[in-house]
Amino acid sequence: MRPLRREQDAAASQRVLDALRRDIILGALTPGTRVTEAALAAKYGVSRVPVREALRALEAEGFVESRPYAGSTIAEIPLDDAADLFAVRGVIESTIARRAAGRAAEQFAADAPNDRWFSARRALTDILDDGDRAVASDALRELPELNIRFHLGVAELSGSTSLTALLRQISGKIEWLYAVDVDNRGKQSWGEHRSIIAAIDAGNGTDAERLMAGHVDSSRRGYLERFAGSGTTPPPGSARRSAGRDAGERG
Amino acid sequence: MRPLRREQDAAASQRVLDALRRDIILGALTPGTRVTEAALAAKYGVSRVPVREALRALEAEGFVESRPYAGSTIAEIPLDDAADLFAVRGVIESTIARRAAGRAAEQFAADAPNDRWFSARRALTDILDDGDRAVASDALRELPELNIRFHLGVAELSGSTSLTALLRQISGKIEWLYAVDVDNRGKQSWGEHRSIIAAIDAGNGTDAERLMAGHVDSSRRGYLERFAGSGTTPPPGSARRSAGRDAGERG
DNA sequence: TCTGGTGAGATTGAATACAATCGCAGAATA
DNA sequence: TATTCTGCGATTGTATTCAATCTCACCAGA
């Protein structure tokens, strides 16, 4: 028996976390922005305690930087990191795809598919449909979020919590890099998702891994193509990198 | 690396976080253990609020799992994840090594080396010396922590906060896998660190990357060799918390 | 004996209250 | 005028308190 499912209300702190992360990744909160606990608490209609918990989690994920008694600011992604992030993401995602395919094969072999797996798989179907609709109607603005949900959905399917946690960080950062440039991508990239899922459903780990690697790589190339020309690519982060003294002379 | 300033007292919440993560990684808290906020608060002499913040951060890092109103438990690492974690770690660490080498070259080229970089580099020297002493005196018990500090130190040197955050997760989990088996590794593995640093200091990104990749790979092979025989590898998670007491007895 | 409901105690979620610290404007001084 | 000092407001860190929810032993009924 599924004992609960009241997450609707049961997660004030979680709600703030998700909303904040979403705002950061999608660009509503730009890097360098200072956020005060009180303001966030007012915005989300909660006290400062759940806000602080959310900020600590985001700090661990690398989306926020905090200094004692000096507050929290949205982190910046140094430009140099971009290419490296794509490289790491490629490994994580293709590994996830392979694992997902293996797990799918298990599920179909078993008599009764795992409940959790099944709902994750169904959620992916919805995400794919929503994305296709968005592409068809040129609502490209919805794609970044759907994209994140797709990739996290595959991670869910893989059953590896360790890899999922890693992906959540890195995938978020990658999307973040794109946040300033939503319209540029999407259409062609989104189409590749169906074939990845097909390989996973077929239990074909080799294909799934290869397709996902290619998918990430084309994403990487798209990014570099877009920004490579200008020596000083301006993704959300590069606005202002403090040159030297950043850490601590006050007093 | 603390922001240095008055870290001694200014970081009650941070202190709890570091201590808890250390206890988890080094095996003092075994996977599956339920931790209550009140107990942790008492243990560290603080109230529940900083404990909660630390738990949220650890949850984001994947070391702890929580359910609303049901408390937190130390996460388990499914056995299947082990090999994948090594693969991802290999990419992250070799990328970090390459970046660190590039950054070292920059530092030596510049007139005045960056302060932060310099202290990170110096810290690494201390870590290497401490590790060598530990190896010489057979104090292998100290190696796991020194090992973590070494790899995070290199990450610090690379200057990539994104990669550092990722490494903190995955490296911690890898060490965690080893927590039950400290004596097996260490000596030979530790020796490789000096050559990695040498390549970084020389600004040789290619060598640094290659050496680090080899280092991680030998670590992976060591792990698999150790556990591959028994179909049911017993990393911390499967050791079961009742039978043989726990992690104190490798000496 | 087994199944399923029930209530008390334990534990977490969140709000409020208060202490500690920082940043900054403006005064005092050379 | 430039510089240092000082006090106040703003903001964060933590403790305390109360409400909401879960866990688990216990018990009624089949």
PDB file of N, CA and C in Angstrom, chain A residues 167-215:
ATOM      1  N   LEU A 167      24.131  14.080 -11.328  1.00  0.00           N
ATOM      2  CA  LEU A 167      23.538  14.684 -12.513  1.00  0.00           C
ATOM      3  C   LEU A 167      22.750  15.939 -12.170  1.00  0.00           C
ATOM      4  N   ARG A 168      22.080  15.887 -11.049  1.00  0.00           N
ATOM      5  CA  ARG A 168      21.258  17.040 -10.683  1.00  0.00           C
ATOM      6  C   ARG A 168      22.111  18.299 -10.613  1.00  0.00           C
ATOM      7  N   GLN A 169      23.298  18.153 -10.102  1.00  0.00           N
ATOM      8  CA  GLN A 169      24.193  19.302 -10.055  1.00  0.00           C
ATOM      9  C   GLN A 169      24.636  19.736 -11.435  1.00  0.00           C
ATOM     10  N   ILE A 170      25.192  18.786 -12.119  1.00  0.00           N
ATOM     11  CA  ILE A 170      25.871  19.164 -13.349  1.00  0.00           C
ATOM     12  C   ILE A 170      24.883  19.517 -14.439  1.00  0.00           C
ATOM     13  N   SER A 171      23.792  18.789 -14.483  1.00  0.00           N
ATOM     14  CA  SER A 171      22.797  19.093 -15.496  1.00  0.00           C
ATOM     15  C   SER A 171      22.212  20.476 -15.254  1.00  0.00           C
ATOM     16  N   GLY A 172      21.992  20.768 -13.986  1.00  0.00           N
ATOM     17  CA  GLY A 172      21.481  22.085 -13.660  1.00  0.00           C
ATOM     18  C   GLY A 172      22.427  23.174 -14.121  1.00  0.00           C
ATOM     19  N   LYS A 173      23.701  22.945 -13.924  1.00  0.00           N
ATOM     20  CA  LYS A 173      24.664  23.968 -14.308  1.00  0.00           C
ATOM     21  C   LYS A 173      24.737  24.137 -15.808  1.00  0.00           C
ATOM     22  N   ILE A 174      24.600  23.037 -16.496  1.00  0.00           N
ATOM     23  CA  ILE A 174      24.636  23.129 -17.953  1.00  0.00           C
ATOM     24  C   ILE A 174      23.433  23.921 -18.452  1.00  0.00           C
ATOM     25  N   GLU A 175      22.273  23.581 -17.938  1.00  0.00           N
ATOM     26  CA  GLU A 175      21.088  24.321 -18.350  1.00  0.00           C
ATOM     27  C   GLU A 175      21.251  25.793 -18.040  1.00  0.00           C
ATOM     28  N   TRP A 176      21.887  26.004 -16.926  1.00  0.00           N
ATOM     29  CA  TRP A 176      22.137  27.354 -16.464  1.00  0.00           C
ATOM     30  C   TRP A 176      22.971  28.114 -17.507  1.00  0.00           C
ATOM     31  N   LEU A 177      23.945  27.437 -18.035  1.00  0.00           N
ATOM     32  CA  LEU A 177      24.761  28.080 -19.060  1.00  0.00           C
ATOM     33  C   LEU A 177      23.893  28.514 -20.235  1.00  0.00           C
ATOM     34  N   TYR A 178      22.875  27.725 -20.473  1.00  0.00           N
ATOM     35  CA  TYR A 178      22.019  28.020 -21.606  1.00  0.00           C
ATOM     36  C   TYR A 178      20.972  29.080 -21.297  1.00  0.00           C
ATOM     37  N   ALA A 179      20.867  29.420 -20.047  1.00  0.00           N
ATOM     38  CA  ALA A 179      19.707  30.197 -19.629  1.00  0.00           C
ATOM     39  C   ALA A 179      19.610  31.529 -20.370  1.00  0.00           C
ATOM     40  N   VAL A 180      20.735  32.048 -20.771  1.00  0.00           N
ATOM     41  CA  VAL A 180      20.703  33.337 -21.439  1.00  0.00           C
ATOM     42  C   VAL A 180      20.351  33.195 -22.912  1.00  0.00           C
ATOM     43  N   ASP A 181      20.182  31.972 -23.327  1.00  0.00           N
ATOM     44  CA  ASP A 181      20.128  31.748 -24.770  1.00  0.00           C
ATOM     45  C   ASP A 181      19.108  30.659 -25.077  1.00  0.00           C
ATOM     46  N   VAL A 182      17.945  30.842 -24.544  1.00  0.00           N
ATOM     47  CA  VAL A 182      16.943  29.790 -24.586  1.00  0.00           C
ATOM     48  C   VAL A 182      16.550  29.431 -26.009  1.00  0.00           C
ATOM     49  N   ASP A 183      16.335  30.418 -26.801  1.00  0.00           N
ATOM     50  CA  ASP A 183      15.735  30.154 -28.102  1.00  0.00           C
ATOM     51  C   ASP A 183      16.662  29.402 -29.047  1.00  0.00           C
ATOM     52  N   ASN A 184      17.935  29.439 -28.746  1.00  0.00           N
ATOM     53  CA  ASN A 184      18.901  28.920 -29.694  1.00  0.00           C
ATOM     54  C   ASN A 184      18.822  27.412 -29.885  1.00  0.00           C
ATOM     55  N   ARG A 185      18.522  26.718 -28.838  1.00  0.00           N
ATOM     56  CA  ARG A 185      18.629  25.275 -28.908  1.00  0.00           C
ATOM     57  C   ARG A 185      17.259  24.644 -28.972  1.00  0.00           C
ATOM     58  N   GLY A 186      17.235  23.414 -28.546  1.00  0.00           N
ATOM     59  CA  GLY A 186      15.936  22.825 -28.284  1.00  0.00           C
ATOM     60  C   GLY A 186      15.402  21.985 -29.399  1.00  0.00           C
ATOM     61  N   LYS A 187      14.932  22.598 -30.422  1.00  0.00           N
ATOM     62  CA  LYS A 187      14.187  21.832 -31.412  1.00  0.00           C
ATOM     63  C   LYS A 187      14.924  20.583 -31.862  1.00  0.00           C
ATOM     64  N   GLN A 188      16.089  20.772 -32.410  1.00  0.00           N
ATOM     65  CA  GLN A 188      16.791  19.601 -32.926  1.00  0.00           C
ATOM     66  C   GLN A 188      17.208  18.684 -31.782  1.00  0.00           C
ATOM     67  N   SER A 189      17.638  19.299 -30.693  1.00  0.00           N
ATOM     68  CA  SER A 189      18.111  18.508 -29.580  1.00  0.00           C
ATOM     69  C   SER A 189      16.979  17.671 -28.976  1.00  0.00           C
ATOM     70  N   TRP A 190      15.818  18.269 -28.887  1.00  0.00           N
ATOM     71  CA  TRP A 190      14.715  17.568 -28.247  1.00  0.00           C
ATOM     72  C   TRP A 190      14.347  16.299 -29.006  1.00  0.00           C
ATOM     73  N   GLY A 191      14.430  16.358 -30.307  1.00  0.00           N
ATOM     74  CA  GLY A 191      14.045  15.202 -31.100  1.00  0.00           C
ATOM     75  C   GLY A 191      14.852  13.955 -30.783  1.00  0.00           C
ATOM     76  N   GLU A 192      16.054  14.160 -30.281  1.00  0.00           N
ATOM     77  CA  GLU A 192      16.901  12.996 -30.017  1.00  0.00           C
ATOM     78  C   GLU A 192      16.436  12.195 -28.806  1.00  0.00           C
ATOM     79  N   HIS A 193      15.604  12.814 -28.015  1.00  0.00           N
ATOM     80  CA  HIS A 193      15.211  12.143 -26.775  1.00  0.00           C
ATOM     81  C   HIS A 193      14.459  10.843 -27.026  1.00  0.00           C
ATOM     82  N   ARG A 194      13.592  10.866 -28.030  1.00  0.00           N
ATOM     83  CA  ARG A 194      12.764   9.678 -28.269  1.00  0.00           C
ATOM     84  C   ARG A 194      13.627   8.458 -28.606  1.00  0.00           C
ATOM     85  N   SER A 195      14.655   8.683 -29.389  1.00  0.00           N
ATOM     86  CA  SER A 195      15.467   7.525 -29.765  1.00  0.00           C
ATOM     87  C   SER A 195      16.238   6.986 -28.560  1.00  0.00           C
ATOM     88  N   ILE A 196      16.603   7.886 -27.677  1.00  0.00           N
ATOM     89  CA  ILE A 196      17.294   7.424 -26.465  1.00  0.00           C
ATOM     90  C   ILE A 196      16.368   6.542 -25.644  1.00  0.00           C
ATOM     91  N   ILE A 197      15.150   7.022 -25.472  1.00  0.00           N
ATOM     92  CA  ILE A 197      14.194   6.236 -24.689  1.00  0.00           C
ATOM     93  C   ILE A 197      13.894   4.906 -25.370  1.00  0.00           C
ATOM     94  N   ALA A 198      13.838   4.947 -26.692  1.00  0.00           N
ATOM     95  CA  ALA A 198      13.576   3.695 -27.412  1.00  0.00           C
ATOM     96  C   ALA A 198      14.663   2.667 -27.111  1.00  0.00           C
ATOM     97  N   ALA A 199      15.907   3.115 -27.121  1.00  0.00           N
ATOM     98  CA  ALA A 199      17.005   2.189 -26.839  1.00  0.00           C
ATOM     99  C   ALA A 199      16.914   1.661 -25.415  1.00  0.00           C
ATOM    100  N   ILE A 200      16.527   2.553 -24.498  1.00  0.00           N
ATOM    101  CA  ILE A 200      16.404   2.127 -23.103  1.00  0.00           C
ATOM    102  C   ILE A 200      15.287   1.105 -22.973  1.00  0.00           C
ATOM    103  N   ASP A 201      14.150   1.411 -23.575  1.00  0.00           N
ATOM    104  CA  ASP A 201      13.025   0.488 -23.497  1.00  0.00           C
ATOM    105  C   ASP A 201      13.387  -0.875 -24.080  1.00  0.00           C
ATOM    106  N   ALA A 202      14.191  -0.832 -25.122  1.00  0.00           N
ATOM    107  CA  ALA A 202      14.594  -2.086 -25.754  1.00  0.00           C
ATOM    108  C   ALA A 202      15.634  -2.833 -24.912  1.00  0.00           C
ATOM    109  N   GLY A 203      16.063  -2.197 -23.852  1.00  0.00           N
ATOM    110  CA  GLY A 203      17.072  -2.842 -23.021  1.00  0.00           C
ATOM    111  C   GLY A 203      18.444  -2.864 -23.669  1.00  0.00           C
ATOM    112  N   ASN A 204      18.639  -2.034 -24.647  1.00  0.00           N
ATOM    113  CA  ASN A 204      19.896  -2.016 -25.377  1.00  0.00           C
ATOM    114  C   ASN A 204      20.864  -1.000 -24.756  1.00  0.00           C
ATOM    115  N   GLY A 205      21.660  -1.475 -23.822  1.00  0.00           N
ATOM    116  CA  GLY A 205      22.538  -0.572 -23.090  1.00  0.00           C
ATOM    117  C   GLY A 205      23.578   0.089 -23.972  1.00  0.00           C
ATOM    118  N   THR A 206      24.102  -0.656 -24.900  1.00  0.00           N
ATOM    119  CA  THR A 206      25.147  -0.097 -25.762  1.00  0.00           C
ATOM    120  C   THR A 206      24.623   1.069 -26.581  1.00  0.00           C
ATOM    121  N   ASP A 207      23.479   0.861 -27.204  1.00  0.00           N
ATOM    122  CA  ASP A 207      22.903   1.939 -27.993  1.00  0.00           C
ATOM    123  C   ASP A 207      22.530   3.128 -27.113  1.00  0.00           C
ATOM    124  N   ALA A 208      21.917   2.832 -25.986  1.00  0.00           N
ATOM    125  CA  ALA A 208      21.490   3.919 -25.104  1.00  0.00           C
ATOM    126  C   ALA A 208      22.683   4.780 -24.712  1.00  0.00           C
ATOM    127  N   GLU A 209      23.759   4.114 -24.356  1.00  0.00           N
ATOM    128  CA  GLU A 209      24.961   4.831 -23.934  1.00  0.00           C
ATOM    129  C   GLU A 209      25.501   5.687 -25.091  1.00  0.00           C
ATOM    130  N   ARG A 210      25.541   5.078 -26.265  1.00  0.00           N
ATOM    131  CA  ARG A 210      26.100   5.779 -27.413  1.00  0.00           C
ATOM    132  C   ARG A 210      25.225   6.984 -27.800  1.00  0.00           C
ATOM    133  N   LEU A 211      23.929   6.745 -27.846  1.00  0.00           N
ATOM    134  CA  LEU A 211      23.028   7.833 -28.233  1.00  0.00           C
ATOM    135  C   LEU A 211      23.099   8.990 -27.238  1.00  0.00           C
ATOM    136  N   MET A 212      23.126   8.636 -25.959  1.00  0.00           N
ATOM    137  CA  MET A 212      23.178   9.706 -24.964  1.00  0.00           C
ATOM    138  C   MET A 212      24.480  10.484 -25.071  1.00  0.00           C
ATOM    139  N   ALA A 213      25.565   9.765 -25.284  1.00  0.00           N
ATOM    140  CA  ALA A 213      26.856  10.448 -25.434  1.00  0.00           C
ATOM    141  C   ALA A 213      26.797  11.415 -26.618  1.00  0.00           C
ATOM    142  N   GLY A 214      26.209  10.961 -27.706  1.00  0.00           N
ATOM    143  CA  GLY A 214      26.095  11.829 -28.871  1.00  0.00           C
ATOM    144  C   GLY A 214      25.199  13.023 -28.598  1.00  0.00           C
ATOM    145  N   HIS A 215      24.141  12.767 -27.872  1.00  0.00           N
ATOM    146  CA  HIS A 215      23.198  13.831 -27.538  1.00  0.00           C
ATOM    147  C   HIS A 215      23.906  14.928 -26.729  1.00  0.00           C
TER     148      HIS A 215
END
